[in-house]
Amino acid sequence: MISKTAQSWQHPVSWQTALAQAIRDPAELLQRLSLPLDLLPAAQAAARLFPLRVPHSYLQRIQPGDPDDPLLRQVLPLAEECALTDEGVADPVGDLNAMASPGLLHKYHGRALLVTTGACAIHCRYCFRRHFPYASSNPLHQHREATLAYLREHTQLNELILSGGDPLSLPDSQLAAWVRECESLPHLQILRLHTRLPVVLPERVDDALCQWLSATRFRTVIVLHINHPREIDTTVGRAIQALRDSGVTLLNQSVLLRGVNDSVATLAELSQTLFAHGVLPYYLHQFDPVQGAMHFAVPLGEGQAMVAALRTRLPGYLVPKYVQEIPGMAAKYPV
Ligand SMILES: *Cc1c(COP(=O)(O)O)cnc(C)c1O
Ligand code: SF4
């Protein structure tokens, strides 16, 4: 078979090695970025609640010496995470109530979402799944048969979404085997992956991944998760191109985050940079009120004003849909 990924390239190290080398020690992060050491006690305390993890390729995109860098803010544990407030809940989007089978969420018509793994290559401090009980609800391993039975019986499903954690933190052998099994269910037509790995660990986009993506009978969609235009550098651009060459439709979702992308100029530049790489903006999520991350919240009114301003600056196809996930609703709610 002719591979669609003619332009493959060699990464200096395998993605597994790059992942294993990710920075996990707050002291090392501060030192490498020439940041003041007085940030350390808070970073260590917050990292005990949700560990620090930053791959080296992402680190290279952070401006050294700037504690307010928008990329740094997404990964640096802060004292605010430990502050006890009564705002923010453990499961803000109602995932636990929507579980149809362990690790399988069937909230919306025609689409089922699998929480495939808890693992991620990066730990985003604002993550709304930081409290999800991954270990007890793995749909691809101990609950594989139950997952398949559910998918087989629910013939109204036409799209299977792999999410997480990050589904691309699973090895290609496992993913390809799972996808092959799902291909035998004729009602499934679309395979979608929600992933941040091509952006935070571009080494992940290698020949093995592109091969099974090119080979599947499913129409494939990857929803990337990029919050700031500076997250896209040359290597990430090449990873995105390789995914496009594998026949994947590429979309992006962002979360509106205080101190990261809470300005019209940044959001506009993000949309334009995405499109320069052939990626369309899909969703801009209102931040979910999750415990320990409330300092990222941007009030709805402020978000609405920014999106209204975006609409006057950009073509409609570059304005993401500003949405919120409200437990019990039949779709993401436009705000
Ligand atoms: C977000 C989400 C989807 C996908 O929704 P789209 O509007 O199709 O992007 C599907 N299932 C669950 C449980 C979700 O949270
Ligand atoms: S990549 Fe996604 S799931 Fe993983 S920590 Fe970041 S926001 Fe959470």
Coordinates of C-alpha atoms and ligand atoms in Angstrom, one line a residue:
M1 CA 0.0 0.0 0.0
I2 CA 1.2 3.5 -0.8
S3 CA 1.5 5.5 2.4
K4 CA 0.0 9.0 2.2
T5 CA 2.8 10.1 4.5
A6 CA 5.4 10.6 1.9
Q7 CA 7.0 13.5 3.8
S8 CA 7.8 11.6 7.0
W9 CA 10.8 12.7 8.9
Q10 CA 13.0 11.3 11.7
H11 CA 12.7 12.7 15.2
P12 CA 16.0 12.8 17.2
V13 CA 14.4 10.6 19.8
S14 CA 11.4 8.3 19.9
W15 CA 8.2 9.8 21.5
Q16 CA 8.5 7.3 24.4
T17 CA 11.9 8.6 25.2
A18 CA 10.8 12.2 24.8
L19 CA 7.9 11.5 27.2
A20 CA 10.2 9.8 29.7
Q21 CA 12.5 12.8 29.7
A22 CA 9.7 15.3 30.5
I23 CA 10.5 17.5 33.4
R24 CA 8.8 16.5 36.6
D25 CA 10.7 18.4 39.2
P26 CA 9.6 22.0 40.0
A27 CA 13.1 23.0 40.9
E28 CA 14.4 21.9 37.6
L29 CA 11.7 23.8 35.7
L30 CA 12.5 27.0 37.5
Q31 CA 16.2 26.6 37.1
R32 CA 16.0 25.9 33.4
L33 CA 13.9 28.9 32.8
S34 CA 15.9 31.2 35.0
L35 CA 12.9 31.9 37.2
P36 CA 13.0 33.2 40.8
L37 CA 13.5 30.4 43.3
D38 CA 10.9 32.0 45.6
L39 CA 8.3 30.4 43.4
L40 CA 9.6 27.0 44.5
P41 CA 7.8 26.2 47.8
A42 CA 4.3 26.9 46.2
A43 CA 5.2 25.0 43.1
Q44 CA 6.3 22.0 45.2
A45 CA 3.2 22.1 47.4
A46 CA 0.8 22.4 44.4
A47 CA 2.7 19.6 42.5
R48 CA 1.9 17.3 45.3
L49 CA -1.8 17.7 44.5
F50 CA -1.3 17.3 40.7
P51 CA 2.2 16.5 39.6
L52 CA 4.2 18.8 37.3
R53 CA 5.0 17.5 33.8
V54 CA 6.5 19.4 30.9
P55 CA 8.2 17.9 27.9
H56 CA 11.4 19.5 26.7
S57 CA 10.1 20.5 23.4
Y58 CA 7.4 22.5 25.1
L59 CA 9.9 24.0 27.5
Q60 CA 11.8 25.4 24.6
R61 CA 8.8 27.5 23.6
I62 CA 8.6 29.2 27.0
Q63 CA 10.3 32.6 27.3
P64 CA 13.1 32.2 30.0
G65 CA 12.9 34.7 32.9
D66 CA 9.2 35.6 32.4
P67 CA 7.0 34.3 35.3
D68 CA 4.0 35.6 33.3
D69 CA 4.7 33.7 30.1
P70 CA 1.4 32.4 28.8
L71 CA 2.9 28.9 28.1
L72 CA 4.5 28.8 31.5
R73 CA 1.3 29.6 33.2
Q74 CA -0.3 26.5 31.7
V75 CA 2.3 24.2 33.4
L76 CA 3.7 25.9 36.5
P77 CA 2.0 24.9 39.8
L78 CA 1.0 27.9 41.8
A79 CA 0.0 28.6 45.4
E80 CA -3.5 29.4 44.2
E81 CA -4.1 25.7 43.5
C82 CA -3.8 24.9 47.2
A83 CA -6.1 27.6 48.4
L84 CA -9.3 26.1 49.7
T85 CA -12.4 27.9 48.3
D86 CA -15.9 26.7 48.0
E87 CA -15.9 27.6 44.3
G88 CA -15.0 24.8 41.9
V89 CA -16.1 21.2 42.1
A90 CA -14.3 17.9 41.4
D91 CA -16.5 16.9 38.4
P92 CA -17.7 20.2 36.8
V93 CA -19.1 18.8 33.6
G94 CA -21.0 15.9 35.1
D95 CA -18.9 13.1 33.6
L96 CA -19.5 10.7 36.3
N97 CA -23.3 10.8 35.8
A98 CA -23.0 10.4 32.1
M99 CA -21.0 7.1 32.2
A100 CA -22.9 4.6 30.2
S101 CA -20.3 1.9 30.8
P102 CA -17.0 2.3 32.6
G103 CA -15.0 5.0 30.8
L104 CA -17.6 5.4 28.1
L105 CA -19.6 8.7 28.0
H106 CA -22.7 8.8 25.9
K107 CA -24.0 12.3 26.4
Y108 CA -24.7 13.5 22.9
H109 CA -26.6 12.1 19.9
G110 CA -24.6 9.8 17.6
R111 CA -21.3 10.2 19.5
A112 CA -19.8 8.2 22.2
L113 CA -16.6 9.3 24.0
L114 CA -14.1 6.9 25.5
V115 CA -11.9 8.1 28.4
T116 CA -9.1 5.9 27.2
T117 CA -6.3 6.7 29.7
G118 CA -5.5 9.1 32.4
A119 CA -2.0 9.7 31.1
C120 CA -0.9 12.9 29.5
A121 CA 2.4 14.2 28.2
I122 CA 1.9 17.5 29.9
H123 CA 0.0 18.4 33.0
C124 CA -2.2 21.5 32.3
R125 CA -2.9 23.2 35.6
Y126 CA -6.4 24.1 34.5
C127 CA -7.3 20.5 33.6
F128 CA -11.0 19.7 34.3
R129 CA -10.2 16.0 34.5
R130 CA -7.6 16.3 37.2
H131 CA -10.0 14.5 39.6
F132 CA -11.3 11.8 37.2
P133 CA -11.2 8.2 38.5
Y134 CA -9.2 6.9 35.6
A135 CA -7.8 3.8 37.3
S136 CA -11.3 2.3 38.0
S137 CA -12.9 3.0 34.6
N138 CA -10.6 2.0 31.7
P139 CA -12.8 1.2 28.7
L140 CA -10.0 -0.4 26.6
H141 CA -8.6 -2.8 29.1
Q142 CA -10.5 -4.4 31.9
H143 CA -13.8 -3.1 30.5
R144 CA -13.0 -3.8 26.8
E145 CA -15.8 -6.3 26.3
A146 CA -18.4 -4.1 28.0
T147 CA -17.3 -1.2 25.8
L148 CA -17.5 -3.2 22.6
A149 CA -20.9 -4.6 23.6
Y150 CA -22.2 -1.0 24.2
L151 CA -20.9 0.2 20.9
R152 CA -22.3 -2.8 19.1
E153 CA -25.8 -2.5 20.6
H154 CA -26.1 1.3 20.1
T155 CA -26.4 1.4 16.3
Q156 CA -27.4 5.0 16.4
L157 CA -23.8 5.9 17.1
N158 CA -21.8 6.9 14.1
E159 CA -18.9 8.6 15.7
L160 CA -16.4 7.2 18.2
I161 CA -14.4 9.8 20.1
L162 CA -11.2 8.8 21.9
S163 CA -10.3 11.2 24.6
G164 CA -8.6 11.0 28.0
G165 CA -6.3 12.0 29.5
D166 CA -4.6 11.9 26.1
P167 CA -5.4 8.9 23.8
L168 CA -2.1 9.4 22.0
S169 CA -0.2 8.6 25.2
L170 CA -1.2 5.0 24.3
P171 CA 1.1 3.0 22.0
D172 CA 0.1 2.7 18.4
S173 CA -0.1 -1.1 18.6
Q174 CA -2.9 -0.7 21.2
L175 CA -4.7 2.1 19.3
A176 CA -4.5 0.3 16.0
A177 CA -5.8 -2.9 17.4
W178 CA -8.7 -1.1 19.1
V179 CA -9.6 0.8 15.9
R180 CA -9.4 -2.4 13.9
E181 CA -11.9 -4.0 16.3
C182 CA -14.2 -1.0 16.0
E183 CA -14.1 -1.1 12.2
S184 CA -16.2 -4.3 12.3
L185 CA -19.1 -2.2 13.6
P186 CA -20.7 -1.0 10.4
H187 CA -22.7 1.9 12.0
L188 CA -19.4 3.6 13.1
Q189 CA -18.2 6.0 10.4
I190 CA -16.1 8.6 12.1
L191 CA -13.1 8.2 14.4
R192 CA -12.2 11.4 16.3
L193 CA -9.3 11.9 18.6
H194 CA -9.0 14.7 21.1
T195 CA -5.4 15.2 21.8
R196 CA -2.8 17.7 22.9
L197 CA 0.2 15.5 22.1
P198 CA 1.0 16.7 18.6
V199 CA 1.5 20.1 20.2
V200 CA 3.2 19.4 23.4
L201 CA 5.2 16.3 22.3
P202 CA 5.4 16.6 18.4
E203 CA 7.7 13.5 18.5
R204 CA 4.4 11.6 18.9
V205 CA 3.5 12.1 15.3
D206 CA 5.7 9.5 13.7
D207 CA 5.4 7.0 10.9
A208 CA 3.6 4.4 13.0
L209 CA 0.9 6.8 13.9
C210 CA 0.5 8.2 10.4
Q211 CA 0.4 4.6 9.0
W212 CA -2.6 3.4 11.0
L213 CA -4.4 6.8 10.6
S214 CA -3.9 6.5 6.8
A215 CA -5.0 2.9 6.7
T216 CA -8.3 3.0 8.7
R217 CA -11.6 2.9 6.9
F218 CA -12.9 5.6 9.2
R219 CA -13.1 9.2 8.3
T220 CA -10.7 10.7 10.8
V221 CA -10.9 13.9 12.8
I222 CA -8.3 15.2 15.2
V223 CA -9.3 17.9 17.6
L224 CA -6.0 19.5 18.7
H225 CA -5.9 21.5 21.9
I226 CA -3.9 24.7 21.5
N227 CA -4.5 27.7 23.7
H228 CA -1.8 30.1 22.5
P229 CA -0.3 30.9 19.1
R230 CA 3.3 30.4 20.5
E231 CA 2.5 26.8 21.2
I232 CA 2.9 26.2 17.4
D233 CA 6.6 26.2 16.4
T234 CA 8.3 24.7 13.3
T235 CA 8.3 21.1 14.6
V236 CA 4.7 21.3 15.6
G237 CA 3.9 22.7 12.2
R238 CA 5.5 19.7 10.6
A239 CA 3.6 17.3 12.9
I240 CA 0.4 19.0 11.9
Q241 CA 1.3 18.6 8.2
A242 CA 2.1 14.9 8.6
L243 CA -1.4 14.4 10.2
R244 CA -3.0 16.3 7.2
D245 CA -1.0 14.1 4.8
S246 CA -2.5 11.1 6.6
G247 CA -6.0 12.3 5.5
V248 CA -7.0 13.7 8.9
T249 CA -9.4 16.7 9.2
L250 CA -7.8 19.0 11.8
L251 CA -9.7 21.2 14.2
N252 CA -8.7 23.0 17.4
Q253 CA -10.3 23.7 20.7
S254 CA -9.0 26.1 23.3
V255 CA -10.0 27.0 26.8
L256 CA -10.4 30.7 27.6
L257 CA -7.8 31.1 30.4
R258 CA -6.9 34.1 32.4
G259 CA -3.3 35.1 31.8
V260 CA -2.9 32.8 28.8
N261 CA -5.2 33.8 26.0
D262 CA -7.6 36.3 27.5
S263 CA -7.2 39.0 24.9
V264 CA -8.8 39.7 21.5
A265 CA -5.3 40.1 19.9
T266 CA -4.1 36.7 21.2
L267 CA -7.3 34.9 20.1
A268 CA -7.2 36.4 16.7
E269 CA -3.5 35.5 16.2
L270 CA -4.3 32.0 17.4
S271 CA -7.0 31.5 14.8
Q272 CA -4.8 32.9 12.0
T273 CA -1.8 30.8 13.0
L274 CA -4.0 27.7 13.1
F275 CA -5.3 28.4 9.7
A276 CA -1.9 29.0 8.3
H277 CA -1.3 25.4 9.3
G278 CA -4.5 24.1 7.8
V279 CA -6.3 23.8 11.2
L280 CA -9.8 25.3 11.8
P281 CA -10.8 26.7 15.1
Y282 CA -13.7 24.7 16.5
Y283 CA -14.5 25.5 20.1
L284 CA -13.4 28.1 22.6
H285 CA -14.5 26.6 25.9
Q286 CA -15.6 28.6 28.9
F287 CA -13.4 27.4 31.7
D288 CA -15.0 24.7 33.8
P289 CA -15.0 25.6 37.5
V290 CA -12.7 22.9 38.7
Q291 CA -11.3 22.8 42.2
G292 CA -7.8 24.3 42.5
A293 CA -7.8 26.1 39.2
M294 CA -10.3 29.0 39.7
H295 CA -7.6 31.6 39.1
F296 CA -7.8 30.7 35.4
A297 CA -11.5 31.7 35.3
V298 CA -12.6 34.5 32.9
P299 CA -16.1 35.8 33.5
L300 CA -18.6 34.9 30.8
G301 CA -19.4 38.5 30.0
E302 CA -15.8 39.3 29.3
G303 CA -15.5 36.2 27.1
Q304 CA -18.6 37.2 25.2
A305 CA -17.2 40.7 24.5
M306 CA -13.9 39.2 23.2
V307 CA -15.7 36.8 20.9
A308 CA -17.9 39.6 19.6
A309 CA -14.8 41.6 18.9
L310 CA -13.2 38.6 17.1
R311 CA -16.2 38.4 14.9
T312 CA -15.6 41.9 13.6
R313 CA -11.9 41.2 12.9
L314 CA -11.9 37.7 11.4
P315 CA -13.8 35.8 8.7
G316 CA -16.6 33.7 10.3
Y317 CA -14.7 30.4 9.7
L318 CA -11.9 31.7 12.0
V319 CA -14.2 32.5 14.9
P320 CA -14.4 29.5 17.3
K321 CA -17.8 28.7 18.8
Y322 CA -17.7 29.9 22.4
V323 CA -19.3 27.1 24.4
Q324 CA -19.8 25.8 27.9
E325 CA -20.5 22.3 29.0
I326 CA -23.7 22.2 31.1
P327 CA -24.5 18.9 32.8
G328 CA -27.7 17.5 31.3
M329 CA -27.7 19.5 28.1
A330 CA -27.9 17.7 24.7
A331 CA -24.9 19.5 23.3
K332 CA -22.2 21.9 24.3
Y333 CA -24.0 25.1 25.1
P334 CA -23.3 28.2 23.0
V335 CA -22.8 31.2 25.3
Ligands
LIG1 C1 -17.5 17.3 24.1 C2 -18.1 15.9 24.0 C3 -18.4 15.3 22.9 C4 -18.2 15.9 21.5 O1 -19.1 17.0 21.3 P1 -19.0 17.8 19.9 O2 -20.0 18.9 20.1 O3 -19.5 16.8 18.9 O4 -17.6 18.2 19.7 C5 -19.0 14.1 22.9 N1 -19.2 13.4 24.1 C6 -18.9 14.0 25.3 C7 -19.1 13.3 26.5 C8 -18.3 15.3 25.3 O5 -17.9 15.8 26.4
SF4_2 S1 -3.7 17.4 27.9 FE1 -5.9 17.7 28.3 S2 -6.4 16.0 29.7 FE2 -4.2 16.2 29.7 S3 -3.7 17.6 31.5 FE3 -3.9 18.9 29.7 S4 -6.0 19.5 29.6 FE4 -5.9 17.8 31.0

